[in-house]
Coordinates of C-alpha atoms in Angstrom, one line a residue:
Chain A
X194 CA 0.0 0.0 0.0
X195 CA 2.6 2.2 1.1
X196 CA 4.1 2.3 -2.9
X197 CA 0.9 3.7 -4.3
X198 CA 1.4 7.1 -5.1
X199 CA -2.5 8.1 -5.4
X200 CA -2.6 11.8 -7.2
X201 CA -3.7 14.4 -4.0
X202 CA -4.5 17.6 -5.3
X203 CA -2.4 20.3 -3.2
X204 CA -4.3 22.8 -0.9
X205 CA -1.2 25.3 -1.3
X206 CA -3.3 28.3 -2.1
X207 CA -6.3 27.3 -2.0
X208 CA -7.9 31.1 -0.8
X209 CA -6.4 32.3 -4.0
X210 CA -8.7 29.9 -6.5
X211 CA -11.5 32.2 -5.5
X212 CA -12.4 36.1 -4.8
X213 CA -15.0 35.0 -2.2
X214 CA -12.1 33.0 -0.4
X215 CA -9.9 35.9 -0.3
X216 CA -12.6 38.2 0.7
X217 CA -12.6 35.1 3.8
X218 CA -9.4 35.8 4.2
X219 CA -9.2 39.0 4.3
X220 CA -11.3 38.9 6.8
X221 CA -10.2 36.6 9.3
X222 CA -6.5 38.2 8.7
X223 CA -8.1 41.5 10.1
X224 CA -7.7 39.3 13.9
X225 CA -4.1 39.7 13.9
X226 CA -4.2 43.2 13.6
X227 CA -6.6 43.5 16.2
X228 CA -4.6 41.5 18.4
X229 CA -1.6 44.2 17.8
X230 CA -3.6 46.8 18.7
X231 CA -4.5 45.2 22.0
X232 CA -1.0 44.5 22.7
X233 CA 0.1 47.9 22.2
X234 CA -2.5 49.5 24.6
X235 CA -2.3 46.9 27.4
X236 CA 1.6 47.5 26.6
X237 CA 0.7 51.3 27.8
X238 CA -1.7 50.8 30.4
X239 CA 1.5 48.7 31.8
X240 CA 4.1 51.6 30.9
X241 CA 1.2 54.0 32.9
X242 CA 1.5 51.9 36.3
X243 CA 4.9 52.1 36.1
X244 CA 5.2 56.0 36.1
X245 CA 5.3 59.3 34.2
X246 CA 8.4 58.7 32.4
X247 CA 7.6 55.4 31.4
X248 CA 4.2 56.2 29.9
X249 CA 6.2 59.4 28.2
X250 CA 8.7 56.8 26.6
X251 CA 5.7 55.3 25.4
X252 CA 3.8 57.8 23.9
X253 CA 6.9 59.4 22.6
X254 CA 7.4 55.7 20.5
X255 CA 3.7 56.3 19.2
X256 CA 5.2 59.2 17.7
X257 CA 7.6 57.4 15.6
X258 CA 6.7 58.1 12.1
X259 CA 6.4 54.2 11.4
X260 CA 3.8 54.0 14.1
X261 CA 2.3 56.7 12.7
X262 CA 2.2 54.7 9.5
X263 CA 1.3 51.5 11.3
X264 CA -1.4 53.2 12.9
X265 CA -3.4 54.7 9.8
X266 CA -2.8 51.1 7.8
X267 CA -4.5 49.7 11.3
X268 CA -7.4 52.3 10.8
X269 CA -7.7 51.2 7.7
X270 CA -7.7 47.5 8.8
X271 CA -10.0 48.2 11.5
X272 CA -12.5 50.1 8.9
X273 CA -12.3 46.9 6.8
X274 CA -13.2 44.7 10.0
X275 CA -16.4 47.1 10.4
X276 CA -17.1 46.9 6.6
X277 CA -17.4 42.9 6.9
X278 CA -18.3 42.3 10.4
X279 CA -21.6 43.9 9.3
X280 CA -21.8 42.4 5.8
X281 CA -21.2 38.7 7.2
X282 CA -23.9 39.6 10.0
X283 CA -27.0 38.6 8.5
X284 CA -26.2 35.0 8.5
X285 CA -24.1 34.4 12.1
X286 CA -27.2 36.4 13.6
X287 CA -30.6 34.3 14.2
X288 CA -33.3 35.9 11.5
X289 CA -34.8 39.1 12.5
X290 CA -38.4 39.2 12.2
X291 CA -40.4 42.8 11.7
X292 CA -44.0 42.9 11.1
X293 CA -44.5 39.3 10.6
X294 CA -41.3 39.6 7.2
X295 CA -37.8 38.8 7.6
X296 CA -35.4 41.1 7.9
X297 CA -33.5 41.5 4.6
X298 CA -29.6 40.9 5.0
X299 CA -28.8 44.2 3.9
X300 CA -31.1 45.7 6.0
X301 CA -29.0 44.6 8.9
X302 CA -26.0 45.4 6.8
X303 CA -26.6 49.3 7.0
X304 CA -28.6 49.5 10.3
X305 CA -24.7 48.2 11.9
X306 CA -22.8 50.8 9.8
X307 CA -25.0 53.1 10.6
X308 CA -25.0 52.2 14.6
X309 CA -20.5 52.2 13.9
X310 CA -20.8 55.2 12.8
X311 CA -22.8 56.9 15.4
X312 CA -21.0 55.2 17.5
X313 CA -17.4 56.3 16.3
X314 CA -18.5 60.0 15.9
X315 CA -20.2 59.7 19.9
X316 CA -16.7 58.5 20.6
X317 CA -14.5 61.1 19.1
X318 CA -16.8 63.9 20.2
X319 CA -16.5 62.6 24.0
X320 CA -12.9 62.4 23.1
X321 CA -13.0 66.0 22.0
X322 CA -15.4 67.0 25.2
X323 CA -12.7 65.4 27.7
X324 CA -10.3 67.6 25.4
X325 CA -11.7 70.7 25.9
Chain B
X154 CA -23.0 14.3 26.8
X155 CA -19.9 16.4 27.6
X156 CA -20.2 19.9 27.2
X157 CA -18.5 22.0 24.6
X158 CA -16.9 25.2 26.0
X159 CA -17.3 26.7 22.7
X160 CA -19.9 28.6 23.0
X161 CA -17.9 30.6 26.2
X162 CA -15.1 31.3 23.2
X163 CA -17.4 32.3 20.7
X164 CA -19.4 34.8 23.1
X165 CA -16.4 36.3 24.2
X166 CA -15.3 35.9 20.1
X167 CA -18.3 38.2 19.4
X168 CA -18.1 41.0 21.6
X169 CA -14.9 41.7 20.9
X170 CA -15.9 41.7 17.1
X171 CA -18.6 43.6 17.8
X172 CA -16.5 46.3 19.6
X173 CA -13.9 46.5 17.7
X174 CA -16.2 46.6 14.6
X175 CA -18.2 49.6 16.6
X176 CA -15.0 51.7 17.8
X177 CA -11.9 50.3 16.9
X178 CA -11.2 52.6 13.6
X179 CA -12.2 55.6 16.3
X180 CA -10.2 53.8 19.1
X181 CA -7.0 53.8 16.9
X182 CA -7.3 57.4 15.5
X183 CA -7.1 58.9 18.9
X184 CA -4.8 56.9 20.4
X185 CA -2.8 56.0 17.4
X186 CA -2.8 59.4 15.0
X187 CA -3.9 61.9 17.0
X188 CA -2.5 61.9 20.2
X189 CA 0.9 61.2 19.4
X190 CA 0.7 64.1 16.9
X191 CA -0.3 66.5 19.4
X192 CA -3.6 67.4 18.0
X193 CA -5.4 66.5 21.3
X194 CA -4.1 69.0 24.0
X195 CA -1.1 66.8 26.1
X196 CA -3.5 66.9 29.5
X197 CA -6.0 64.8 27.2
X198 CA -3.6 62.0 26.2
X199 CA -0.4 62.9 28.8
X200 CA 0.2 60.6 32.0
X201 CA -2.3 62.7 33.9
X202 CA -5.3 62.7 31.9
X203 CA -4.7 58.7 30.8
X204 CA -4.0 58.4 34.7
X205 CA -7.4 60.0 35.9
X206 CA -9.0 58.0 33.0
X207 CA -7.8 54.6 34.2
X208 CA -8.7 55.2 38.1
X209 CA -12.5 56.1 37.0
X210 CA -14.4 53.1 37.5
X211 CA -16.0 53.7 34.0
X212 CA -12.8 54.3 32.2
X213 CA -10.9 51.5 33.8
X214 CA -14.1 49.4 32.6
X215 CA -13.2 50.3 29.3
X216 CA -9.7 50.4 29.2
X217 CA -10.5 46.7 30.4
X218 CA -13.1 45.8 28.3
X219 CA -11.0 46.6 25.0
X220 CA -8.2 45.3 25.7
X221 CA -9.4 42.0 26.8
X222 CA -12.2 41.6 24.6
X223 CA -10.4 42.8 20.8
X224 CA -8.1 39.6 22.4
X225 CA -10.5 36.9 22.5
X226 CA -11.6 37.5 19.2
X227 CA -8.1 37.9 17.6
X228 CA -7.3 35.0 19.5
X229 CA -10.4 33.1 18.4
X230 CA -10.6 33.8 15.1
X231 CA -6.3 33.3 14.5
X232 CA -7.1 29.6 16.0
X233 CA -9.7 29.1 13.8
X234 CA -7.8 30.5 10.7
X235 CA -4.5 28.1 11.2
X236 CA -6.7 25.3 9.9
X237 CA -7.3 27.6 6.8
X238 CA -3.5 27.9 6.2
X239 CA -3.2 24.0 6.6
X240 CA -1.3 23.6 10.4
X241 CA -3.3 21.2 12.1
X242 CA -1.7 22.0 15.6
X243 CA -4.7 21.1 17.6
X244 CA -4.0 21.5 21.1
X245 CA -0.9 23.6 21.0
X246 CA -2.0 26.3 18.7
X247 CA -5.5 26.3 20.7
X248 CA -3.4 26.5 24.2
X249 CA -1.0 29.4 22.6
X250 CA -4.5 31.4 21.2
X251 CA -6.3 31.5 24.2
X252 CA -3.6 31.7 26.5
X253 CA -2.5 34.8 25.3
X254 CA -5.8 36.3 25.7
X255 CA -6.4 34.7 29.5
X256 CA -2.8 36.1 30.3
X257 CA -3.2 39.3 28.9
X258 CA -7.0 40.0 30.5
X259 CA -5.4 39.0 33.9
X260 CA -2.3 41.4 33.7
X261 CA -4.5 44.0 32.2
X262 CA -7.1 43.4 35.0
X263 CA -4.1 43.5 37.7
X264 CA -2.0 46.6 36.5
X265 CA -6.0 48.9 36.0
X266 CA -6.7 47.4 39.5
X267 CA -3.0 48.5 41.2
X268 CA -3.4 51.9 39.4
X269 CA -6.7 52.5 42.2
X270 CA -9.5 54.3 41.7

């Protein structure tokens, strides 16, 4: 048994065969990026307990113009996450029913880009507000 | 019939995804682009005004809540994707995943806690 050589098709790639597998991949990808962020604020909540110059080293290395980079390509990432955390949402969410119809998956597509954004503008304005 | 602890992953899997799909572009501007580039005053985004942010029992809530939550979902969903990208690691990439995310909610939960309220 061990001398047959059955053909196996390789897998090597597979997420490149099709746009909707990248778009998958694309996706899930976004994770690690989130995880980086996370890192890099518990990472200064950690520098804050240890002191003012501490937390001043690390700001002062968010000011590096490759974070600076890093961070728009992760607002970027992060906008992407939005864009298909809401599009996927219609079918890991249980059917919403209104007036005896189904929800359409679109519908529930723009209400959570709609809530992200309110939710994004309340947040910078707060920001702003404990600003000013 | 055992029970699957899945659904404690994928609950703490979705909250973070739904966070970080809510405020996480707003999340990094602030902290990313525009506090390092001065255009919040330095009171805002300096060791005092993070400081007085962090002791608040809403702020440290939040602080919290980010940073353990946009975790478990990387976590969860990185597990999940090694499969994709064909290493079957089972147990080892599961224990690596969510051990990050367990030890970095408890140290985040520890150092907000020492900072007091």
């Amino acid at each position: 048994m061990a001398l047959r050589r059955t053909y196996v098709r390789s897998m090597d790639g597979w997420w490149r065969r099709d746009p909707f597998f990248i778009h998958y991949m694309a996706r899930e990808a976004t994770a690690v990026f989130v995880v980086a962020y996370a890192l890099i604020l518990l990472a200064g909540v950690i520098r804050l307990s240890q002191g003012e110059a501490a937390f001043g080293e690390w700001l002062e290395g968010l000011a590096n113009p490759w974070s600076i980079a890093f961070h728009v390509a992760l607002c970027a990432i992060f906008a992407y996450h939005t864009w298909s955390w809401f599009r996927i949402m219609p079918k890991t969410m249980p059917p919403v029913v209104v007036g005896g119809r189904r929800l359409p998956g679109a519908a529930i597509t723009a209400l959570g880009l709609a809530a992200a954004a309110i939710a994004s503008a309340a947040f910078v304005a707060f920001v702003a507000w404990l600003a000013s | 019939m055992k029970r699957s602890n899945q659904p404690v992953f994928w609950v703490l899997f979705g909250a973070g995804g739904m966070l970080s799909a809510l405020l996480g572009a707003a999340l990094v501007f602030v902290t990313g682009i525009a506090a390092p580039l001065h255009w919040l005053p330095t009171r805002t985004m300096g060791y005092e005004g993070v400081l007085a942010f962090c002791r608040n029992g809403a702020g440290k809530a939040f602080v919290f809540a980010v940073i353990s939550l946009f975790l478990w979902h990387g976590a969860h969903r990185i597990y999940h994707s090694l499969h994709d990208l064909g290493l079957h690691t089972g147990m080892v990439a599961k224990a690596a995943c969510y051990g990050l995310a367990a030890a970095a909610t408890i140290l985040a939960a520890a150092t907000l806690l020492q900072l007091g309220f």
